Amino acid sequence: MVFGRRPPAPLLLARFSGLRRGACGRAMAPPRCFALELPGCTLAHFAVGDEAPDARPDPGVAALLGPPGRSYSLSVPEAGGAGCAARVRAARLHQRLLHQLRRGPFRRCQLRRLLCYRPGGGAGGLQHGFLLRDPRDSPDTRSALLALLDACPEAPRPSLAEFSGDPLCRLWQLPWERRDGQGWRQLGRERVVPVPEPALHPVVPDLPSAGVFPHREAARAVLEACTSFIPEARAVLDLVDQCPEQVQKGKFPVIVIEGLDATGKTTVTQSVSDSLKAVLLKSPPSCISQWRKVFDDEPTIIRRAFYSLGNYIVASEIAKESTKSPVIVDRYWHSTATYTIATEGRSVLPADGEPWLPRG
């Protein structure tokens, strides 16, 4: 099974007799799966490695990876088992690459989000990256990419590969490796094959550790890793540490009003608060809202940790104020979680009651 037109019958026989193995000889290794974002936030899935027997080729993948033109992939290792500091470094490197790939010699190229994930899912196995397509197949694009990676001080560096088609309408991935003192070299080639769409969006297993944090300490650990380069992170942590870990709502009702931007929430919350003689609270709370711009400019994992910790501060305020009067809250945890799932999960949202959703 190939991307593009069906091969003649003799090629099908040759494919099963070893033609797929390529120079690296790893046809039986588990595939590395990729999710490529297409226009309209839909996803196309493919793999490098062994072909899944029930998968169908996606013409969208062939159009972006095959000729004419040339495509390149860059993936940033997440180092999922190495703690928050490694994940924060990877996220900041990913964001810096995004800014650089939108400038200079890359402006004539098409840039799309690319995710590398484990075939069976699981937290910590996700790598965020990009697919850069050069419609003119200019050698300057490859040279600029290699120079860009040479300038990355982080270890390990992002991985780089390019895609190539052959006269038989097959697609191949050609990975690049940098040898210290010896420059860059290609490491043979591996076959690009179709894979079935996974049951859940690839980012779902990672959301509890990178966006919808299941408890306060998970979000706190992220900002703790940011204090060396974001001074405001320490101020937020100090405010969070002043909040009791266990709080209980008072006897008065608490009403949360959610909604999209510019839909009249401020008017409604103020009106309801006046009518009920209630205390009006907002998320993020006023004590940290002056730092929103600082964190909004940071990668997702840092930005989400900031807003998540803001909800814990609001929870402490709710517990205190609800002992004296009704409380109206302008947005709360629901907005934070929903926005994260919708923007990170893109077009594949979890079904109602999915067990992976963090509780509390």
Short mmCIF file of C-alpha atoms in Angstrom, two decimals:
data_model
loop_
_atom_site.label_atom_id
_atom_site.label_comp_id
_atom_site.label_asym_id
_atom_site.label_seq_id
_atom_site.Cartn_x
_atom_site.Cartn_y
_atom_site.Cartn_z
CA MET A 1 0.00 0.00 0.00
CA VAL A 2 1.50 3.31 -1.06
CA PHE A 3 0.70 6.98 -1.21
CA GLY A 4 -0.40 8.00 -4.68
CA ARG A 5 -1.33 5.64 -7.51
CA ARG A 6 -1.40 1.86 -7.01
CA PRO A 7 1.76 0.10 -8.21
CA PRO A 8 1.69 -2.67 -10.80
CA ALA A 9 1.27 -6.21 -9.45
CA PRO A 10 5.00 -7.14 -9.66
CA LEU A 11 5.83 -4.26 -7.32
CA LEU A 12 3.42 -5.59 -4.72
CA LEU A 13 5.32 -8.89 -4.69
CA ALA A 14 8.66 -7.10 -4.50
CA ARG A 15 7.42 -5.02 -1.57
CA PHE A 16 6.89 -8.11 0.57
CA SER A 17 10.21 -9.65 -0.47
CA GLY A 18 12.33 -6.96 1.15
CA LEU A 19 12.10 -3.85 -1.03
CA ARG A 20 10.76 -1.76 1.86
CA ARG A 21 13.72 -2.19 4.17
CA GLY A 22 15.93 0.52 2.69
CA ALA A 23 19.50 1.21 3.81
CA CYS A 24 18.75 1.09 7.53
CA GLY A 25 17.28 -2.41 7.44
CA ARG A 26 14.67 -1.78 10.18
CA ALA A 27 11.46 -2.94 8.46
CA MET A 28 10.34 -5.02 11.46
CA ALA A 29 10.91 -2.25 14.03
CA PRO A 30 7.79 -0.63 15.55
CA PRO A 31 6.75 2.37 13.46
CA ARG A 32 7.21 5.94 14.61
CA CYS A 33 3.82 7.53 14.11
CA PHE A 34 3.21 11.11 13.03
CA ALA A 35 0.15 13.35 13.02
CA LEU A 36 0.34 16.15 10.47
CA GLU A 37 -1.96 19.14 10.77
CA LEU A 38 -3.77 19.93 7.54
CA PRO A 39 -5.83 23.01 6.63
CA GLY A 40 -8.95 23.25 8.76
CA CYS A 41 -7.18 21.66 11.76
CA THR A 42 -7.76 18.14 10.46
CA LEU A 43 -5.02 15.55 10.93
CA ALA A 44 -3.32 13.15 8.55
CA HIS A 45 -1.46 10.18 10.03
CA PHE A 46 1.56 8.34 8.71
CA ALA A 47 4.46 6.32 10.09
CA VAL A 48 8.09 5.52 9.41
CA GLY A 49 8.71 1.82 9.84
CA ASP A 50 6.53 -1.25 9.49
CA GLU A 51 3.23 -0.83 7.67
CA ALA A 52 -0.06 -1.44 9.47
CA PRO A 53 -2.11 -4.01 7.51
CA ASP A 54 -5.45 -2.19 7.96
CA ALA A 55 -4.22 1.33 7.12
CA ARG A 56 -5.22 3.28 4.06
CA PRO A 57 -2.96 5.88 2.39
CA ASP A 58 -3.95 9.49 2.95
CA PRO A 59 -3.70 11.65 -0.18
CA GLY A 60 -3.14 14.70 2.03
CA VAL A 61 0.11 13.18 3.29
CA ALA A 62 1.35 12.41 -0.22
CA ALA A 63 0.59 15.96 -1.33
CA LEU A 64 2.70 17.44 1.47
CA LEU A 65 5.57 14.95 1.58
CA GLY A 66 6.06 13.98 -2.04
CA PRO A 67 7.20 15.84 -5.13
CA PRO A 68 7.08 18.41 -6.54
CA GLY A 69 8.99 20.32 -3.89
CA ARG A 70 10.63 18.90 -0.79
CA SER A 71 9.51 18.62 2.81
CA TYR A 72 11.50 18.56 6.04
CA SER A 73 10.51 17.52 9.55
CA LEU A 74 11.90 18.94 12.78
CA SER A 75 10.97 17.29 16.10
CA VAL A 76 11.90 18.47 19.58
CA PRO A 77 12.48 15.66 22.13
CA GLU A 78 10.17 16.19 25.11
CA ALA A 79 12.22 14.17 27.61
CA GLY A 80 8.99 13.16 29.31
CA GLY A 81 10.67 11.10 32.04
CA ALA A 82 13.28 13.73 32.87
CA GLY A 83 11.05 16.06 34.89
CA CYS A 84 9.44 19.46 34.39
CA ALA A 85 12.69 21.32 33.74
CA ALA A 86 13.39 19.23 30.64
CA ARG A 87 9.84 19.64 29.37
CA VAL A 88 9.98 23.39 29.87
CA ARG A 89 13.28 23.60 27.98
CA ALA A 90 11.81 21.56 25.12
CA ALA A 91 8.72 23.77 24.97
CA ARG A 92 10.77 26.97 24.84
CA LEU A 93 13.02 25.51 22.13
CA HIS A 94 9.93 24.54 20.13
CA GLN A 95 8.57 28.09 20.42
CA ARG A 96 11.90 29.61 19.38
CA LEU A 97 12.07 27.33 16.33
CA LEU A 98 8.55 28.40 15.37
CA HIS A 99 9.59 32.06 15.36
CA GLN A 100 12.75 31.32 13.36
CA LEU A 101 10.96 29.17 10.77
CA ARG A 102 8.68 32.09 9.96
CA ARG A 103 11.56 34.38 9.00
CA GLY A 104 14.36 34.78 6.49
CA PRO A 105 14.86 32.04 3.89
CA PHE A 106 11.92 30.03 5.28
CA ARG A 107 9.25 32.61 4.49
CA ARG A 108 8.62 31.10 1.06
CA CYS A 109 7.97 27.69 2.65
CA GLN A 110 4.76 26.23 4.08
CA LEU A 111 4.88 25.52 7.81
CA ARG A 112 2.61 23.01 9.58
CA ARG A 113 2.45 21.43 13.00
CA LEU A 114 3.76 17.89 13.29
CA LEU A 115 3.46 15.48 16.22
CA CYS A 116 5.53 12.34 16.68
CA TYR A 117 3.91 9.80 19.03
CA ARG A 118 4.11 6.20 20.16
CA PRO A 119 1.90 3.73 18.28
CA GLY A 120 0.19 2.61 21.49
CA GLY A 121 -0.07 6.07 23.03
CA GLY A 122 1.05 6.76 26.59
CA ALA A 123 2.22 9.85 28.43
CA GLY A 124 5.73 11.18 27.87
CA GLY A 125 6.13 9.77 24.37
CA LEU A 126 5.05 12.85 22.43
CA GLN A 127 7.38 15.07 20.42
CA HIS A 128 6.19 18.39 19.04
CA GLY A 129 7.64 19.61 15.79
CA PHE A 130 7.06 21.07 12.36
CA LEU A 131 6.78 20.07 8.76
CA LEU A 132 8.44 22.61 6.48
CA ARG A 133 7.58 22.29 2.80
CA ASP A 134 9.67 24.08 0.20
CA PRO A 135 7.64 24.12 -3.05
CA ARG A 136 10.78 25.06 -5.03
CA ASP A 137 13.07 22.41 -3.50
CA SER A 138 15.86 24.95 -3.07
CA PRO A 139 19.20 23.69 -1.69
CA ASP A 140 19.35 26.93 0.30
CA THR A 141 16.47 25.69 2.48
CA ARG A 142 18.38 22.61 3.58
CA SER A 143 21.52 24.67 4.26
CA ALA A 144 19.51 27.15 6.32
CA LEU A 145 17.94 24.33 8.37
CA LEU A 146 21.30 22.77 9.14
CA ALA A 147 22.69 26.17 10.16
CA LEU A 148 19.65 26.74 12.35
CA LEU A 149 20.20 23.46 14.20
CA ASP A 150 23.91 24.17 14.56
CA ALA A 151 22.97 27.34 16.44
CA CYS A 152 20.76 25.47 18.94
CA PRO A 153 22.64 25.24 22.27
CA GLU A 154 20.23 22.70 23.76
CA ALA A 155 21.10 19.04 24.06
CA PRO A 156 19.75 16.99 22.50
CA ARG A 157 19.20 19.08 19.40
CA PRO A 158 15.96 18.81 17.43
CA SER A 159 15.93 15.90 15.01
CA LEU A 160 15.89 16.70 11.29
CA ALA A 161 14.72 14.58 8.37
CA GLU A 162 13.69 15.21 4.80
CA PHE A 163 11.20 13.38 2.61
CA SER A 164 11.72 12.13 -0.91
CA GLY A 165 9.67 10.30 -3.51
CA ASP A 166 10.87 7.80 -6.09
CA PRO A 167 9.71 6.82 -9.62
CA LEU A 168 7.53 4.07 -8.11
CA CYS A 169 5.47 6.63 -6.15
CA ARG A 170 6.90 5.49 -2.80
CA LEU A 171 7.79 7.98 -0.09
CA TRP A 172 10.94 7.84 2.04
CA GLN A 173 12.22 9.64 5.09
CA LEU A 174 15.92 10.51 5.10
CA PRO A 175 17.10 11.39 8.63
CA TRP A 176 20.07 13.66 9.25
CA GLU A 177 22.64 13.30 12.03
CA ARG A 178 25.33 15.68 13.21
CA ARG A 179 28.67 14.14 14.08
CA ASP A 180 30.81 16.41 16.26
CA GLY A 181 33.67 17.76 14.18
CA GLN A 182 32.41 15.95 11.07
CA GLY A 183 29.36 17.99 10.12
CA TRP A 184 25.99 16.60 9.06
CA ARG A 185 25.32 13.37 7.23
CA GLN A 186 22.28 11.37 6.14
CA LEU A 187 21.55 8.03 7.78
CA GLY A 188 20.10 6.09 4.88
CA ARG A 189 16.34 6.08 4.35
CA GLU A 190 13.17 4.59 5.80
CA ARG A 191 9.83 3.92 4.16
CA VAL A 192 6.89 6.26 4.88
CA VAL A 193 3.74 4.16 5.32
CA PRO A 194 0.11 4.82 6.26
CA VAL A 195 -1.24 4.02 9.73
CA PRO A 196 -4.80 4.04 11.10
CA GLU A 197 -6.02 7.09 12.96
CA PRO A 198 -5.61 6.53 16.73
CA ALA A 199 -8.68 6.29 18.95
CA LEU A 200 -7.65 9.47 20.81
CA HIS A 201 -5.81 12.55 19.62
CA PRO A 202 -2.06 11.98 20.27
CA VAL A 203 -1.84 14.88 22.76
CA VAL A 204 -4.54 13.46 25.06
CA PRO A 205 -2.25 11.23 27.20
CA ASP A 206 0.07 14.20 27.82
CA LEU A 207 -2.60 16.76 28.77
CA PRO A 208 -2.54 16.03 32.55
CA SER A 209 1.18 16.87 32.67
CA ALA A 210 1.28 19.65 30.09
CA GLY A 211 -2.03 21.50 30.14
CA VAL A 212 -4.95 20.31 32.28
CA PHE A 213 -3.03 19.69 35.47
CA PRO A 214 -4.66 17.16 37.83
CA HIS A 215 -3.48 18.82 41.04
CA ARG A 216 -1.75 21.92 42.35
CA GLU A 217 1.72 20.42 42.68
CA ALA A 218 1.79 19.40 39.01
CA ALA A 219 1.24 23.00 37.90
CA ARG A 220 3.50 24.36 40.64
CA ALA A 221 6.42 22.20 39.47
CA VAL A 222 6.25 23.80 36.02
CA LEU A 223 6.51 27.38 37.33
CA GLU A 224 9.24 26.29 39.74
CA ALA A 225 11.28 25.30 36.67
CA CYS A 226 10.73 28.81 35.22
CA THR A 227 11.94 30.98 38.11
CA SER A 228 15.45 31.40 36.66
CA PHE A 229 14.18 33.16 33.52
CA ILE A 230 10.71 34.44 34.53
CA PRO A 231 11.00 36.48 37.76
CA GLU A 232 7.21 36.76 38.00
CA ALA A 233 6.98 32.97 38.39
CA ARG A 234 8.41 33.23 41.91
CA ALA A 235 5.86 35.89 42.85
CA VAL A 236 3.02 33.65 41.63
CA LEU A 237 4.40 30.69 43.59
CA ASP A 238 4.65 32.78 46.75
CA LEU A 239 0.98 33.71 46.45
CA VAL A 240 0.00 30.09 45.82
CA ASP A 241 1.96 28.93 48.85
CA GLN A 242 -0.05 31.28 51.03
CA CYS A 243 -3.24 29.41 50.08
CA PRO A 244 -4.23 26.42 52.25
CA GLU A 245 -4.04 23.12 50.42
CA GLN A 246 -7.42 21.95 51.74
CA VAL A 247 -10.29 24.44 51.52
CA GLN A 248 -14.00 24.05 52.07
CA LYS A 249 -16.75 26.23 50.66
CA GLY A 250 -18.94 28.15 53.07
CA LYS A 251 -22.72 27.89 53.36
CA PHE A 252 -23.54 30.57 50.76
CA PRO A 253 -24.01 29.67 47.07
CA VAL A 254 -21.22 29.98 44.52
CA ILE A 255 -22.22 30.76 40.90
CA VAL A 256 -19.67 30.44 38.07
CA ILE A 257 -20.48 32.20 34.77
CA GLU A 258 -18.56 30.88 31.77
CA GLY A 259 -18.52 32.06 28.18
CA LEU A 260 -16.44 33.12 25.21
CA ASP A 261 -14.66 36.46 25.00
CA ALA A 262 -16.82 39.51 24.25
CA THR A 263 -20.12 37.71 24.92
CA GLY A 264 -21.25 39.89 27.84
CA LYS A 265 -19.88 37.95 30.81
CA THR A 266 -18.68 41.09 32.61
CA THR A 267 -22.12 42.70 32.29
CA VAL A 268 -23.93 39.58 33.45
CA THR A 269 -21.61 38.83 36.37
CA GLN A 270 -21.79 42.41 37.60
CA SER A 271 -25.60 42.46 37.31
CA VAL A 272 -26.03 39.13 39.12
CA SER A 273 -23.57 40.19 41.79
CA ASP A 274 -25.48 43.43 42.40
CA SER A 275 -28.83 41.62 42.52
CA LEU A 276 -27.66 38.99 45.00
CA LYS A 277 -25.42 41.34 46.97
CA ALA A 278 -22.66 38.86 46.23
CA VAL A 279 -18.88 39.09 46.11
CA LEU A 280 -17.57 39.14 42.53
CA LEU A 281 -14.37 37.17 41.82
CA LYS A 282 -12.50 36.71 38.56
CA SER A 283 -10.11 34.12 37.19
CA PRO A 284 -7.26 34.81 36.95
CA PRO A 285 -7.49 36.75 40.22
CA SER A 286 -6.50 40.40 40.42
CA CYS A 287 -3.36 39.60 42.44
CA ILE A 288 -1.72 37.92 39.41
CA SER A 289 -3.66 39.36 36.43
CA GLN A 290 -0.99 42.04 35.90
CA TRP A 291 1.38 39.25 34.76
CA ARG A 292 -0.92 37.75 32.13
CA LYS A 293 1.02 39.30 29.24
CA VAL A 294 4.28 37.81 30.55
CA PHE A 295 2.89 34.27 30.63
CA ASP A 296 0.76 34.59 27.50
CA ASP A 297 3.98 35.01 25.53
CA GLU A 298 5.39 31.73 26.90
CA PRO A 299 4.87 28.17 25.56
CA THR A 300 1.70 26.27 26.34
CA ILE A 301 2.95 24.28 29.33
CA ILE A 302 4.06 27.47 31.14
CA ARG A 303 0.99 29.47 30.17
CA ARG A 304 -1.39 26.73 31.32
CA ALA A 305 0.44 26.30 34.62
CA PHE A 306 0.04 30.01 35.33
CA TYR A 307 -3.72 29.96 34.72
CA SER A 308 -4.15 26.69 36.60
CA LEU A 309 -2.44 28.10 39.69
CA GLY A 310 -4.63 31.19 39.38
CA ASN A 311 -7.64 28.90 39.79
CA TYR A 312 -6.22 27.55 43.04
CA ILE A 313 -5.86 31.09 44.33
CA VAL A 314 -9.48 31.76 43.34
CA ALA A 315 -10.53 28.55 45.13
CA SER A 316 -9.02 29.92 48.33
CA GLU A 317 -10.87 33.22 47.83
CA ILE A 318 -14.14 31.36 47.17
CA ALA A 319 -13.77 29.38 50.39
CA LYS A 320 -13.17 32.54 52.39
CA GLU A 321 -15.89 34.72 50.86
CA SER A 322 -18.61 32.06 50.71
CA THR A 323 -18.69 31.95 54.51
CA LYS A 324 -20.04 35.53 54.48
CA SER A 325 -22.12 36.01 51.30
CA PRO A 326 -22.94 34.54 47.88
CA VAL A 327 -20.04 34.45 45.41
CA ILE A 328 -20.15 35.11 41.66
CA VAL A 329 -17.10 33.93 39.68
CA ASP A 330 -16.27 35.31 36.23
CA ARG A 331 -14.73 32.17 34.66
CA TYR A 332 -13.05 29.39 36.61
CA TRP A 333 -11.40 25.99 36.14
CA HIS A 334 -13.91 24.98 33.45
CA SER A 335 -12.67 27.64 31.02
CA THR A 336 -9.03 26.78 31.67
CA ALA A 337 -9.56 23.07 31.03
CA THR A 338 -11.89 23.48 28.06
CA TYR A 339 -9.63 25.98 26.28
CA THR A 340 -6.61 23.71 26.76
CA ILE A 341 -8.39 20.62 25.46
CA ALA A 342 -9.87 22.46 22.48
CA THR A 343 -6.64 24.16 21.41
CA GLU A 344 -4.21 21.32 22.13
CA GLY A 345 -6.52 18.45 21.15
CA ARG A 346 -7.66 20.34 18.07
CA SER A 347 -10.38 18.53 16.17
CA VAL A 348 -10.53 15.38 18.33
CA LEU A 349 -12.24 16.05 21.66
CA PRO A 350 -12.79 13.34 24.28
CA ALA A 351 -16.16 11.68 24.55
CA ASP A 352 -18.39 12.50 27.50
CA GLY A 353 -17.07 10.80 30.63
CA GLU A 354 -13.70 9.75 29.21
CA PRO A 355 -11.63 8.47 32.19
CA TRP A 356 -8.45 10.41 31.28
CA LEU A 357 -10.01 13.72 32.27
CA PRO A 358 -8.33 15.00 35.45
CA ARG A 359 -10.65 15.27 38.43
CA GLY A 360 -10.90 17.90 41.16
#
